Short mmCIF file of C-alpha atoms in Angstrom, two decimals:
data_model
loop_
_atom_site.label_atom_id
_atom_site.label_comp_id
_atom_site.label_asym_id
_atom_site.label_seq_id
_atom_site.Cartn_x
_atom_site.Cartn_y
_atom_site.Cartn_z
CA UNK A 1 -46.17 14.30 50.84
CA UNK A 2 -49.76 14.08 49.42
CA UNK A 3 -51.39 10.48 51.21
CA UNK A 4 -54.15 9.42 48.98
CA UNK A 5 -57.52 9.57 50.30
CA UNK A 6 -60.26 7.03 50.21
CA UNK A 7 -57.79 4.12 49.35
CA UNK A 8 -57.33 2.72 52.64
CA UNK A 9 -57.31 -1.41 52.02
CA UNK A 10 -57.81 -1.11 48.74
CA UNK A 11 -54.99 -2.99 46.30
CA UNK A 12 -54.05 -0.25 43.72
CA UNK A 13 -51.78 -1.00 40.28
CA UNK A 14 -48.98 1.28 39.53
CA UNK A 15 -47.00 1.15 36.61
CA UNK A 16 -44.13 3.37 35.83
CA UNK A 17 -41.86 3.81 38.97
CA UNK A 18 -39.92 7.12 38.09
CA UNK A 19 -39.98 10.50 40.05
CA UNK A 20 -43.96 10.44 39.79
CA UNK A 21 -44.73 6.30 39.79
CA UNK A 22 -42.51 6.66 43.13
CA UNK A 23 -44.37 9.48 44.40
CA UNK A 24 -47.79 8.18 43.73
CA UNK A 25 -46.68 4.75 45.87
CA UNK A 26 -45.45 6.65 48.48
CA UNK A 27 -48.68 8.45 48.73
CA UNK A 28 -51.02 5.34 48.26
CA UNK A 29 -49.06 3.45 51.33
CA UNK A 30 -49.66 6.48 53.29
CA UNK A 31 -53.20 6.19 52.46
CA UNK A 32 -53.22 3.06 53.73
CA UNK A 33 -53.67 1.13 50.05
CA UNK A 34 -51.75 -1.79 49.07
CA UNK A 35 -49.82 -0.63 46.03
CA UNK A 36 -48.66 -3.41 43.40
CA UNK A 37 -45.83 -1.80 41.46
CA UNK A 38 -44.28 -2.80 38.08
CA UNK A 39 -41.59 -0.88 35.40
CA UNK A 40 -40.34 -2.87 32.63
CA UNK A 41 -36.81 -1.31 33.95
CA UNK A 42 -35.28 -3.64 36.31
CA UNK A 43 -33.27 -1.01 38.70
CA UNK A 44 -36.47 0.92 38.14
CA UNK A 45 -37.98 -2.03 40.39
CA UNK A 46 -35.31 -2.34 42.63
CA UNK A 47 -35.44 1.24 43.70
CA UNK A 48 -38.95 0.52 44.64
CA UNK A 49 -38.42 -2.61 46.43
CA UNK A 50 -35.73 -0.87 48.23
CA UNK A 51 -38.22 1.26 49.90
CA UNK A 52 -40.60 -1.39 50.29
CA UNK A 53 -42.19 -1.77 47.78
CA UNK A 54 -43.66 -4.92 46.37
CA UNK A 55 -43.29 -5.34 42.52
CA UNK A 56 -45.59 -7.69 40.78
CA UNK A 57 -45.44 -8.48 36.99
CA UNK A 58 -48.74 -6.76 36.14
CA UNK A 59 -48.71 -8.65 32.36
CA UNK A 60 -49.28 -11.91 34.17
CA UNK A 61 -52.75 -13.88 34.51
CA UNK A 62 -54.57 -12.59 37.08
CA UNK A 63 -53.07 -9.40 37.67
CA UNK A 64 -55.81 -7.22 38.33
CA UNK A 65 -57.97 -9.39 40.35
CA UNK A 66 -59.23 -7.52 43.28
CA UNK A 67 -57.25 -4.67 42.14
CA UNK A 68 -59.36 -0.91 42.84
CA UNK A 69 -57.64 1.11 39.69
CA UNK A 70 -54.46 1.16 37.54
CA UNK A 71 -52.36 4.44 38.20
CA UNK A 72 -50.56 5.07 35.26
CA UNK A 73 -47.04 7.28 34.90
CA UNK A 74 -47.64 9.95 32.44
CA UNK A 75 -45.22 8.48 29.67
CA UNK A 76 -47.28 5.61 29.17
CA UNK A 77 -49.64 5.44 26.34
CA UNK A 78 -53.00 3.92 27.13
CA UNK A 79 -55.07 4.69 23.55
CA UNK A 80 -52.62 5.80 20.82
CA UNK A 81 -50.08 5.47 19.34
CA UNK A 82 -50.54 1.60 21.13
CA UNK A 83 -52.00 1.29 24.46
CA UNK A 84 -49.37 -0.41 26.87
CA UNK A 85 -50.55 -4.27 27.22
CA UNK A 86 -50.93 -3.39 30.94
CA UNK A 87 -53.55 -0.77 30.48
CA UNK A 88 -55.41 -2.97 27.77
CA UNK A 89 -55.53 -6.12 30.44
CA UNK A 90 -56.88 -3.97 33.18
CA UNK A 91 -59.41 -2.39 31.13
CA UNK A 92 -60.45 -5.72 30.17
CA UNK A 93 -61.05 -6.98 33.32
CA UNK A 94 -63.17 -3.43 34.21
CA UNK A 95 -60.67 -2.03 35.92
CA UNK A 96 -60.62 1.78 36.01
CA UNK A 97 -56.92 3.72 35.00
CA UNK A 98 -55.93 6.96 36.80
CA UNK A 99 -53.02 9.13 37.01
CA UNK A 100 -50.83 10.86 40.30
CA UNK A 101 -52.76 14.22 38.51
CA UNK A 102 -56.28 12.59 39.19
CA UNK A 103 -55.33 10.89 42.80
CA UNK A 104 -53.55 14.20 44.08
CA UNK A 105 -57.06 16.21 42.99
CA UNK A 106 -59.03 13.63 44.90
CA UNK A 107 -56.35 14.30 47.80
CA UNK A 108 -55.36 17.22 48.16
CA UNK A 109 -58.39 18.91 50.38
CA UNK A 110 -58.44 17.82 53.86
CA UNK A 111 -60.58 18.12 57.19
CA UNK A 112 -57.95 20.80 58.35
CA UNK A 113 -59.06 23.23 56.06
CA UNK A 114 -62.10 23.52 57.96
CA UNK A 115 -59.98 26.29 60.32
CA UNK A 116 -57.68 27.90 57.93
CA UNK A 117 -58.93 31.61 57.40
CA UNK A 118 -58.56 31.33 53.72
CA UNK A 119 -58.54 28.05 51.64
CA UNK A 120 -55.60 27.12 49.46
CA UNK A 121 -56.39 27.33 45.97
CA UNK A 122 -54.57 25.33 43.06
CA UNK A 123 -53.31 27.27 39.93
CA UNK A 124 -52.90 24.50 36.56
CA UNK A 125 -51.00 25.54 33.40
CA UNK A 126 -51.19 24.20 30.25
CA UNK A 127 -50.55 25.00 26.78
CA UNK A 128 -48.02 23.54 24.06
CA UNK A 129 -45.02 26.41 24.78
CA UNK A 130 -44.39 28.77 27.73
CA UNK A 131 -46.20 26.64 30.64
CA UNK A 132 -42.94 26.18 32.51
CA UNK A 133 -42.20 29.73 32.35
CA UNK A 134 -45.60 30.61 32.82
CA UNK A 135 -45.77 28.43 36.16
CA UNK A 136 -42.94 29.21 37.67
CA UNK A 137 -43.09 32.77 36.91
CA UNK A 138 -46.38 32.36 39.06
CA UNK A 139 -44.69 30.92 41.77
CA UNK A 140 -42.18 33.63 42.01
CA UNK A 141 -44.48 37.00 42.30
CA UNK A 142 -46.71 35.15 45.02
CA UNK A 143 -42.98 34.15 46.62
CA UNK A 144 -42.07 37.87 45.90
CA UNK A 145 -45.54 38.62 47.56
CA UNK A 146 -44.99 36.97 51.06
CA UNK A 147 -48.18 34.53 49.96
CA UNK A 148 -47.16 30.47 50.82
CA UNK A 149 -47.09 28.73 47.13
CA UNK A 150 -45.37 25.51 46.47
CA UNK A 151 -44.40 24.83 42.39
CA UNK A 152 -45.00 21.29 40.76
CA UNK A 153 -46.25 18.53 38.25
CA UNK A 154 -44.42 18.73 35.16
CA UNK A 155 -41.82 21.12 36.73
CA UNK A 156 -39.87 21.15 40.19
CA UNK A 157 -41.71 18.34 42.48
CA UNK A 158 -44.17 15.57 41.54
CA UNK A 159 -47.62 16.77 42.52
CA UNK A 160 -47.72 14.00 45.92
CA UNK A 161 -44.83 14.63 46.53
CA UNK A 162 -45.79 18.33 48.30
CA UNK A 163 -46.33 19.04 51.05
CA UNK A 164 -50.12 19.70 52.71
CA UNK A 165 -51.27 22.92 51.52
CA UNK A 166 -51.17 25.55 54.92
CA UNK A 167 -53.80 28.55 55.47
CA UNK A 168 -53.86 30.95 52.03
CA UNK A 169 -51.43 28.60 49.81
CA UNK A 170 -51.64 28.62 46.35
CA UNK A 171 -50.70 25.69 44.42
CA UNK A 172 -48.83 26.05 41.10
CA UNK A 173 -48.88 23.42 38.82
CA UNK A 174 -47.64 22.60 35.20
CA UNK A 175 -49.39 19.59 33.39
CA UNK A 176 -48.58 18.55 30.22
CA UNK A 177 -51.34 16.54 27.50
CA UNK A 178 -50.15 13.43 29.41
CA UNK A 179 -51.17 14.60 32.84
CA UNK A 180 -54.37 16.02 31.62
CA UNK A 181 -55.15 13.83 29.57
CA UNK A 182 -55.96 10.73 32.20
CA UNK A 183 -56.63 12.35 35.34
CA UNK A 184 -59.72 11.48 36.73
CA UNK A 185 -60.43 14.24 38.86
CA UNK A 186 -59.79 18.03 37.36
CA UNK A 187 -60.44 20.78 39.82
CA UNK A 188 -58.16 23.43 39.72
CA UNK A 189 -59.51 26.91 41.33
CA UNK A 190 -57.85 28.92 38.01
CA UNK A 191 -57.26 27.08 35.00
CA UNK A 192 -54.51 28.49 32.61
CA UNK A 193 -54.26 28.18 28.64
CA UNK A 194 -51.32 29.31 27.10
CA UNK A 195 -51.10 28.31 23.54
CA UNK A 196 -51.40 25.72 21.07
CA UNK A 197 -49.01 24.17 18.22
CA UNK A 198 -48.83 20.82 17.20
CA UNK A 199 -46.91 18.31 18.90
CA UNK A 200 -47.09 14.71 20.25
CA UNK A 201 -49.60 14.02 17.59
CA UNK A 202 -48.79 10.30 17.59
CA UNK A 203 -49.62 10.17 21.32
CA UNK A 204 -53.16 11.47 21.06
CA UNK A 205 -54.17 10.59 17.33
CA UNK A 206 -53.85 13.56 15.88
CA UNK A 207 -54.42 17.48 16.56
CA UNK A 208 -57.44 17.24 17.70
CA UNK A 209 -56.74 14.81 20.12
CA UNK A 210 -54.18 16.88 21.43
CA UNK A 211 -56.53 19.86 21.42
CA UNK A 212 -58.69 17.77 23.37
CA UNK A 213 -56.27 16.45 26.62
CA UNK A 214 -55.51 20.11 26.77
CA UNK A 215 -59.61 21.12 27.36
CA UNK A 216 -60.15 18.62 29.74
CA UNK A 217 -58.73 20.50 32.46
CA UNK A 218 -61.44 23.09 31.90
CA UNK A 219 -64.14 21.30 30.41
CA UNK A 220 -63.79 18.81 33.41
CA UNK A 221 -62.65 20.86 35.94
CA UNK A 222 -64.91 23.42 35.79
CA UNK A 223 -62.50 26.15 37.32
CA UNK A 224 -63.62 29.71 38.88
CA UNK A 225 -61.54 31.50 36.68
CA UNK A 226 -60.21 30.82 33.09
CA UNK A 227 -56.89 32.46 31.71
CA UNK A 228 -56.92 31.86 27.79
CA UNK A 229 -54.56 32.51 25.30
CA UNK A 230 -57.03 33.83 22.17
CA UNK A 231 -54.08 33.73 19.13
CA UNK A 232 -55.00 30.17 18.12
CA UNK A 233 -58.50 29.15 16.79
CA UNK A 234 -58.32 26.42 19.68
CA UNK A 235 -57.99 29.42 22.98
CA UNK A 236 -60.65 31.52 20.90
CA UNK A 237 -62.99 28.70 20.61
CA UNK A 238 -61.93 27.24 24.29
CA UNK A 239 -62.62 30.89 25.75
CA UNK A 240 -65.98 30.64 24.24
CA UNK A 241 -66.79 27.42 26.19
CA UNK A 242 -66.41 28.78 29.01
CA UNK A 243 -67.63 32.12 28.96
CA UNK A 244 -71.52 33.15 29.23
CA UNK A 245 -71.31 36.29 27.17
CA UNK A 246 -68.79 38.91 25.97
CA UNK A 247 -68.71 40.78 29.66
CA UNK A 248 -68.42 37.57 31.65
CA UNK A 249 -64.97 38.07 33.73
CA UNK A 250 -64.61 34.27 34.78
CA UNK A 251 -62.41 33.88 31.61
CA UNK A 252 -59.47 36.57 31.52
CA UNK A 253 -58.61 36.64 27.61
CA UNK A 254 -54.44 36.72 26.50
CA UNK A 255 -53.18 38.02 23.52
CA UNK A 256 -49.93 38.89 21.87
CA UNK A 257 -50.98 38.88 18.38
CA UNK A 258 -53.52 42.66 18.75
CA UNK A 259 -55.87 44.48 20.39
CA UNK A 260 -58.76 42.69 22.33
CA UNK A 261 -62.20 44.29 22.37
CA UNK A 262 -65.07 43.76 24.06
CA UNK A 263 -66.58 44.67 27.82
CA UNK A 264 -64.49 41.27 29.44
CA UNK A 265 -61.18 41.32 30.95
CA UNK A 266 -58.26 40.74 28.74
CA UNK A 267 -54.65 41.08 29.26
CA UNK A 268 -52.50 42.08 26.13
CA UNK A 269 -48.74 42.73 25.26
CA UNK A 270 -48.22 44.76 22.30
CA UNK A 271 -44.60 46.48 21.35
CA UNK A 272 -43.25 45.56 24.85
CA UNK A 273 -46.24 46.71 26.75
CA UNK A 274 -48.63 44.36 28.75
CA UNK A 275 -52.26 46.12 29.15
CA UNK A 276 -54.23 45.15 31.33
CA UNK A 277 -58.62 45.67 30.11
CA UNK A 278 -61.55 45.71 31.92
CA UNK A 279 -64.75 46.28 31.23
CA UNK A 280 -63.56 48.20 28.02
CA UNK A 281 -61.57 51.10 29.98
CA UNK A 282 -57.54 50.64 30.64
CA UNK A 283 -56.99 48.97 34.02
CA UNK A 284 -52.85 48.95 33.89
CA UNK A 285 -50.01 48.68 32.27
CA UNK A 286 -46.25 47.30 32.57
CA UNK A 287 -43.67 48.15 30.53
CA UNK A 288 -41.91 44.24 29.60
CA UNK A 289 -39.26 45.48 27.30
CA UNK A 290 -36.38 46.34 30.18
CA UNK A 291 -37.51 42.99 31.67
CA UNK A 292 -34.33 40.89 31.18
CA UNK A 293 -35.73 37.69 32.62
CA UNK A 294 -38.59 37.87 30.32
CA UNK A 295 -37.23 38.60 26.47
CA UNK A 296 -39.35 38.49 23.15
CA UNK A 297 -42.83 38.07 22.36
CA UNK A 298 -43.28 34.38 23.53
CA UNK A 299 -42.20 35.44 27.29
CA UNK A 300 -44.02 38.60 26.84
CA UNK A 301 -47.35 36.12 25.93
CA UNK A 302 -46.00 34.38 29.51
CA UNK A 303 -45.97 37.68 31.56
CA UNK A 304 -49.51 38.28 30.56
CA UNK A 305 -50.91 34.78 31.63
CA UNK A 306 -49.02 35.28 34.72
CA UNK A 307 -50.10 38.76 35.16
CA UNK A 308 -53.84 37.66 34.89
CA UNK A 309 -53.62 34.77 36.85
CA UNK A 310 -52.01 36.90 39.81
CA UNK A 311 -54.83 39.53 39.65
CA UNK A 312 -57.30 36.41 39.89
CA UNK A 313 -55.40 35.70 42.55
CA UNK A 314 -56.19 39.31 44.06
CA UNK A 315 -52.76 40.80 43.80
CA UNK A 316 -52.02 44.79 42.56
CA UNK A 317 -50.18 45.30 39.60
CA UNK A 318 -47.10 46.85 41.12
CA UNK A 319 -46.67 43.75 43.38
CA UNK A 320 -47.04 41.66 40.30
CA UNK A 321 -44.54 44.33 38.26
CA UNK A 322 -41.81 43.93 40.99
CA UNK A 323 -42.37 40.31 40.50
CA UNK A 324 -41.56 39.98 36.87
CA UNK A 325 -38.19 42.61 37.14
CA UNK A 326 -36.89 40.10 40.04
CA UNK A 327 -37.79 37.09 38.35
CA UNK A 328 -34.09 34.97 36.99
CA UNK A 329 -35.83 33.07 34.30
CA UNK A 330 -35.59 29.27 33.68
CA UNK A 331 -32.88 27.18 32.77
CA UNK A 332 -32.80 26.36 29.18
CA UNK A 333 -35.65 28.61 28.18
CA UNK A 334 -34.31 32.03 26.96
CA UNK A 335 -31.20 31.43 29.62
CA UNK A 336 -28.43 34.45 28.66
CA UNK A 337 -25.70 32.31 30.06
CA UNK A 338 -22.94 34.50 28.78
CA UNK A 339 -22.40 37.94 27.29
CA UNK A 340 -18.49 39.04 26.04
CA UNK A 341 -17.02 40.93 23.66
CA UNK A 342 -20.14 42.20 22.75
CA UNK A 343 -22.61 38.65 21.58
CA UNK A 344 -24.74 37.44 23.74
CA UNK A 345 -25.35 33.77 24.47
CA UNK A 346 -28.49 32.40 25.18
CA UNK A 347 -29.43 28.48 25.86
CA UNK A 348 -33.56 27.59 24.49
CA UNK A 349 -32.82 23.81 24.66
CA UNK A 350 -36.35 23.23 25.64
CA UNK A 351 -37.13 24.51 21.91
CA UNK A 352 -37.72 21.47 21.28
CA UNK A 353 -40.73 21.56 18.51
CA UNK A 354 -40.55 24.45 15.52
CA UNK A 355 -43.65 26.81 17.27
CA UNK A 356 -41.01 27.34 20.57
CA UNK A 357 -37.95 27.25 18.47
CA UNK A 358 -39.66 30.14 16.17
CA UNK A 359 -40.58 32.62 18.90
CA UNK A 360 -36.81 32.14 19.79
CA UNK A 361 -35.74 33.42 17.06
CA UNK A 362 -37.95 36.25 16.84
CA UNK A 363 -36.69 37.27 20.45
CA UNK A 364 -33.47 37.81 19.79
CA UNK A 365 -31.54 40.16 16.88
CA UNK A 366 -28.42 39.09 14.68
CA UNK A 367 -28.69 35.67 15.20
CA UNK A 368 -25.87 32.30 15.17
CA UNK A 369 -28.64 29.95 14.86
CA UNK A 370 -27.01 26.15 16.69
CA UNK A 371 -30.29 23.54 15.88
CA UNK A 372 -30.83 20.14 15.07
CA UNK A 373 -31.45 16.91 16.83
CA UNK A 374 -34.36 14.33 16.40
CA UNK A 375 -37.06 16.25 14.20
CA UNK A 376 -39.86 15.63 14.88
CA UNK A 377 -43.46 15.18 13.08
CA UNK A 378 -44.30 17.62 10.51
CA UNK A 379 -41.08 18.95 9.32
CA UNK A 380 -39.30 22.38 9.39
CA UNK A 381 -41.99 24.27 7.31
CA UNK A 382 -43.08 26.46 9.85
CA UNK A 383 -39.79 28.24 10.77
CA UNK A 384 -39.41 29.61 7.31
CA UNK A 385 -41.27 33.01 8.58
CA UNK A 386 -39.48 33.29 11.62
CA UNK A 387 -35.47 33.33 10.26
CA UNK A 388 -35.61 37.16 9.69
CA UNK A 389 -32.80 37.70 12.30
CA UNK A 390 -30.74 34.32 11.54
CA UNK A 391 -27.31 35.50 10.12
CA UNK A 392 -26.21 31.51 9.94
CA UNK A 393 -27.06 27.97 11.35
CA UNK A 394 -25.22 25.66 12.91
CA UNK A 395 -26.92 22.17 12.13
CA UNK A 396 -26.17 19.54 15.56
CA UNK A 397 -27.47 15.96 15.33
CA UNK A 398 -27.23 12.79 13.43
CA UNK A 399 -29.35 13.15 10.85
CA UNK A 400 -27.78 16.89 10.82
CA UNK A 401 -27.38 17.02 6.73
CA UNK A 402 -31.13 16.27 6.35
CA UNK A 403 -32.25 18.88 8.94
CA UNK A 404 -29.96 21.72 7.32
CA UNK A 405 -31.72 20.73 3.28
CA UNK A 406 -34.96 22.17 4.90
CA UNK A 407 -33.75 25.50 6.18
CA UNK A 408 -33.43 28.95 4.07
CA UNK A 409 -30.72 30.54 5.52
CA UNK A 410 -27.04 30.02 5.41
CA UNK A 411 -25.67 26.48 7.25
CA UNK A 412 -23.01 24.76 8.29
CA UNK A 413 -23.10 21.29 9.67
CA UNK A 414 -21.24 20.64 12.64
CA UNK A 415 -22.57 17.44 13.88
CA UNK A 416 -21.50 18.10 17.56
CA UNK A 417 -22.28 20.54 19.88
CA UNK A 418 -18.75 21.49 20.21
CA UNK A 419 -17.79 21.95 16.60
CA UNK A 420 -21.10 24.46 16.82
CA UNK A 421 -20.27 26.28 19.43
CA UNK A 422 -16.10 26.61 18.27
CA UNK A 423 -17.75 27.90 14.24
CA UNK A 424 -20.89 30.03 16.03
CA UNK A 425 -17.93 31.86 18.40
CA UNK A 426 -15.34 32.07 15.72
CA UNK A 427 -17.77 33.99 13.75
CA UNK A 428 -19.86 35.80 16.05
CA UNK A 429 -19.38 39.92 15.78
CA UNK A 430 -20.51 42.33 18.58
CA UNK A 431 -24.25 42.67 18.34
CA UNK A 432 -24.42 39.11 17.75
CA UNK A 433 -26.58 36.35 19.82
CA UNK A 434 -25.09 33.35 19.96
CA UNK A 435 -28.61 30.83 20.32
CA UNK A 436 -29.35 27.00 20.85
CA UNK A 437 -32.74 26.60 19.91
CA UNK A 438 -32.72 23.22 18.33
CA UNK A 439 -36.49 23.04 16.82
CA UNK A 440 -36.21 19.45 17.77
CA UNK A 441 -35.99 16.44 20.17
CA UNK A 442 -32.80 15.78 22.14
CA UNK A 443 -32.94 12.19 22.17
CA UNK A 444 -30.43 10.78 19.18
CA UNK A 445 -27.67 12.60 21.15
CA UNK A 446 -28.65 13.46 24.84
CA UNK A 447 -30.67 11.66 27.17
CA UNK A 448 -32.78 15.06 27.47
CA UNK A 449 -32.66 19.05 26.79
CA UNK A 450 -31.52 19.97 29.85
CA UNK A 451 -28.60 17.83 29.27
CA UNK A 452 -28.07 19.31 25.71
CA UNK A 453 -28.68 22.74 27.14
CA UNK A 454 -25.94 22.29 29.88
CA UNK A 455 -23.46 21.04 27.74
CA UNK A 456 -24.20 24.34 25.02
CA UNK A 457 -23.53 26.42 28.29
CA UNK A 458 -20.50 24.56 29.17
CA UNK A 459 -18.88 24.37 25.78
CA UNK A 460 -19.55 28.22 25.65
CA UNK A 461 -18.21 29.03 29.55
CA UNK A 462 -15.04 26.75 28.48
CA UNK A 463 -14.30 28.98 25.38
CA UNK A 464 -14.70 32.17 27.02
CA UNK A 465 -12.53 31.07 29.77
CA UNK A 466 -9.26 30.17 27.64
#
């Protein structure tokens, strides 16, 4: 555990006790604060009073008198669509609002690292697709490496809930346009960009507020190095920001979409291989394509991110090559959970908006298409250009018949995730891939993707079983 720092006495808000809200109490108390919790969920509360935790009704008079700051859990909208009533009484009465992101940054450095030989440094991903990938993937060739990293935020463990950084760490984490959004205090040592496509537009007004919770992290943080992804008018113009001229190699330019030119440092995948530029001559190169952890262009966009934030990082290319062939992938992101008879079965349940759900499909040949679920804004527009390879869909969800009306290829609705998986498997030939990537939210049948991912890879496992 993280404790906060420069809290101690102070009475600190908290609302939202889930993995994070829990986390960030924990830390305050061992910071010596006086943390008054509150969750509109009832066994939410008594979790927290179990461990001690006093729960106060932060919507009553006179809440926030005396009170330091408001920490806020990431789900909790404080401007748009509506801020929560909590945040709009303690801004009222002046009270500043934080998040665990902004406390752990404020935290996280201690006296101790006065004697370590070399100082831990903190790695931050963001992007709209591939920033779990792209973190843990991070965490992997520096575990592959022998260098001490520890993986969190919006994957694996809250960010307080880590443990103090030792000599030489390096700190991975993911942070969504929640977590950046808020946070106080930005200061990662490399700063990562991966992409951008729309998605929780309601929750920040619109693209460009979306755009914007994403740049805070380097237009606030300031970091030493900045790893872009260019193929979006958003990295191109971000990567501008922060460089001084074309030669300045403090940003480290991605690109799957063509060649990069220019005297900077760029890192590019084109055809399968990842090129590494600098200073306009050929540095190295990887060959992805044999790569099974890592298939189709979207991963390939995730190995170079990785790739350039491990050279920041001072490692050679081989060591970060041995990296990517030993690295398993993710669960639910371009998982091969089965192959037989010839098809190959692969769970994206963390598609979840059309940009991810279309680099799916462009991974993968001969394609049983299982989607559906709870669209989301925008419609299915977008996937039209990326169906090449789709042989058939399998429409999943409850609004399932409205979903399939937007799609050009040949459907079927199933409705269930077993009645997909039974028609997809009946029909699948050898050469086929058998994919969930359902272009949509979870949330009108599953309480999330992972659960709607595991139950794809069970159905499937059952089948092949019989």
């Amino acid at each position: 555990m993280i404790p906060a720092r420069g809290v101690d006495g102070a009475r600190v808000a908290l609302l939202g006790l889930g993995r994070s809200g829990l986390a960030a109490a924990r830390s305050l108390r061992a910071g010596g604060a006086d943390p008054l919790c509150w969750d509109d969920n009832p066994d939410a509360r008594t979790r927290a009073e179990a461990e001690g935790f006093a729960c106060t009704d932060l919507r009553r008079d006179g809440a926030f008198d005396e009170v330091a700051f408001l920490l806020l859990s990431p789900g909790i909208p404080h401007l748009y669509p509506a801020p929560n009533p909590v945040v709009t009484a303690a801004l009222a009465a002046g009270v500043p609002v934080d998040n665990d992101i902004g406390l752990f940054f404020r935290s996280f450095a201690t006296a101790d690292w006065d004697g370590f030989d070399t100082t831990p440094r903190i790695v931050a991903v963001t992007g709209s697709n591939g920033k779990s990938t792209t973190s843990a993937l991070i965490h992997h060739i520096l575990t592959c490496a022998h260098r001490p990293a520890q993986l969190a935020g919006n994957i694996g463990r809250g960010v307080l809930d880590i443990e103090p950084a030792v000599d030489g760490e390096v700190v991975v984490l993911e942070l969504s346009s929640y977590q950046t959004e808020l946070a106080r205090a930005l200061t990662p040592d490399i700063a990562v960009f991966t992409n951008l496509s729309p998605d929780h537009l309601d929750r920040h007004g619109g693209m460009g507020g979306y755009f914007a919770a994403k740049r805070r992290l380097f237009s606030e943080g300031g970091p030493d190095r900045a790893v872009i992804g260019v193929d979006e008018p958003e990295g191109r113009f971000l990567a501008g920001q922060m460089a001084e001229g074309p030669a300045d190699d403090r940003v480290i330019r991605v690109s799957v979409a063509g060649k990069l030119t220019g005297p900077g440092w760029s890192v590019v995948a084109r055809k399968g291989f990842l090129v590494e530029m600098r200073k306009g001559r050929q540095a190295a190169s990887i060959d992805l394509r044999p790569i099974t952890g890592l298939p189709g262009v979207h991963n390939h966009q995730n190995a170079c991110c990785a790739y350039a934030t491990c050279r920041a990082l001072g490692l050679a290319p081989r060591v970060i090559e041995a990296g990517f062939r030993s690295y398993p992938g993710l669960p639910h992101r371009s998982q091969i959970v089965a192959q037989a008879g010839g098809v190959l079965y692969v769970n994206d349940s963390k598609a979840t908006n059309v940009d991810s759900a279309a680099k799916a499909l462009s991974a993968f040949p001969n394609i049983r298409w299982i989607c559906g679920g709870l669209e989301k804004e925008g419609g299915l527009a977008g996937l039209a250009a990326a169906t090449g390879s789709v042989l058939k869909a399998y429409v999943i969800g409850r609004e399932a018949a409205g979903f399939a009306v937007q799609l050009n290829v040949p459907t079927e609705i199933c409705g269930t995730m077993d009645e997909a998986v039974a028609r997809a498997m009946s029909e699948a030939a050898p050469g086929d891939t058998v994919l969930l990537a359902p272009a949509a939210a979870s949330f009108d049948q599953y309480d999330n993707f992972e659960q709607r991912g595991d139950d794809f890879t069970a159905r499937v496992r059952q089948r092949l079983d019989r």
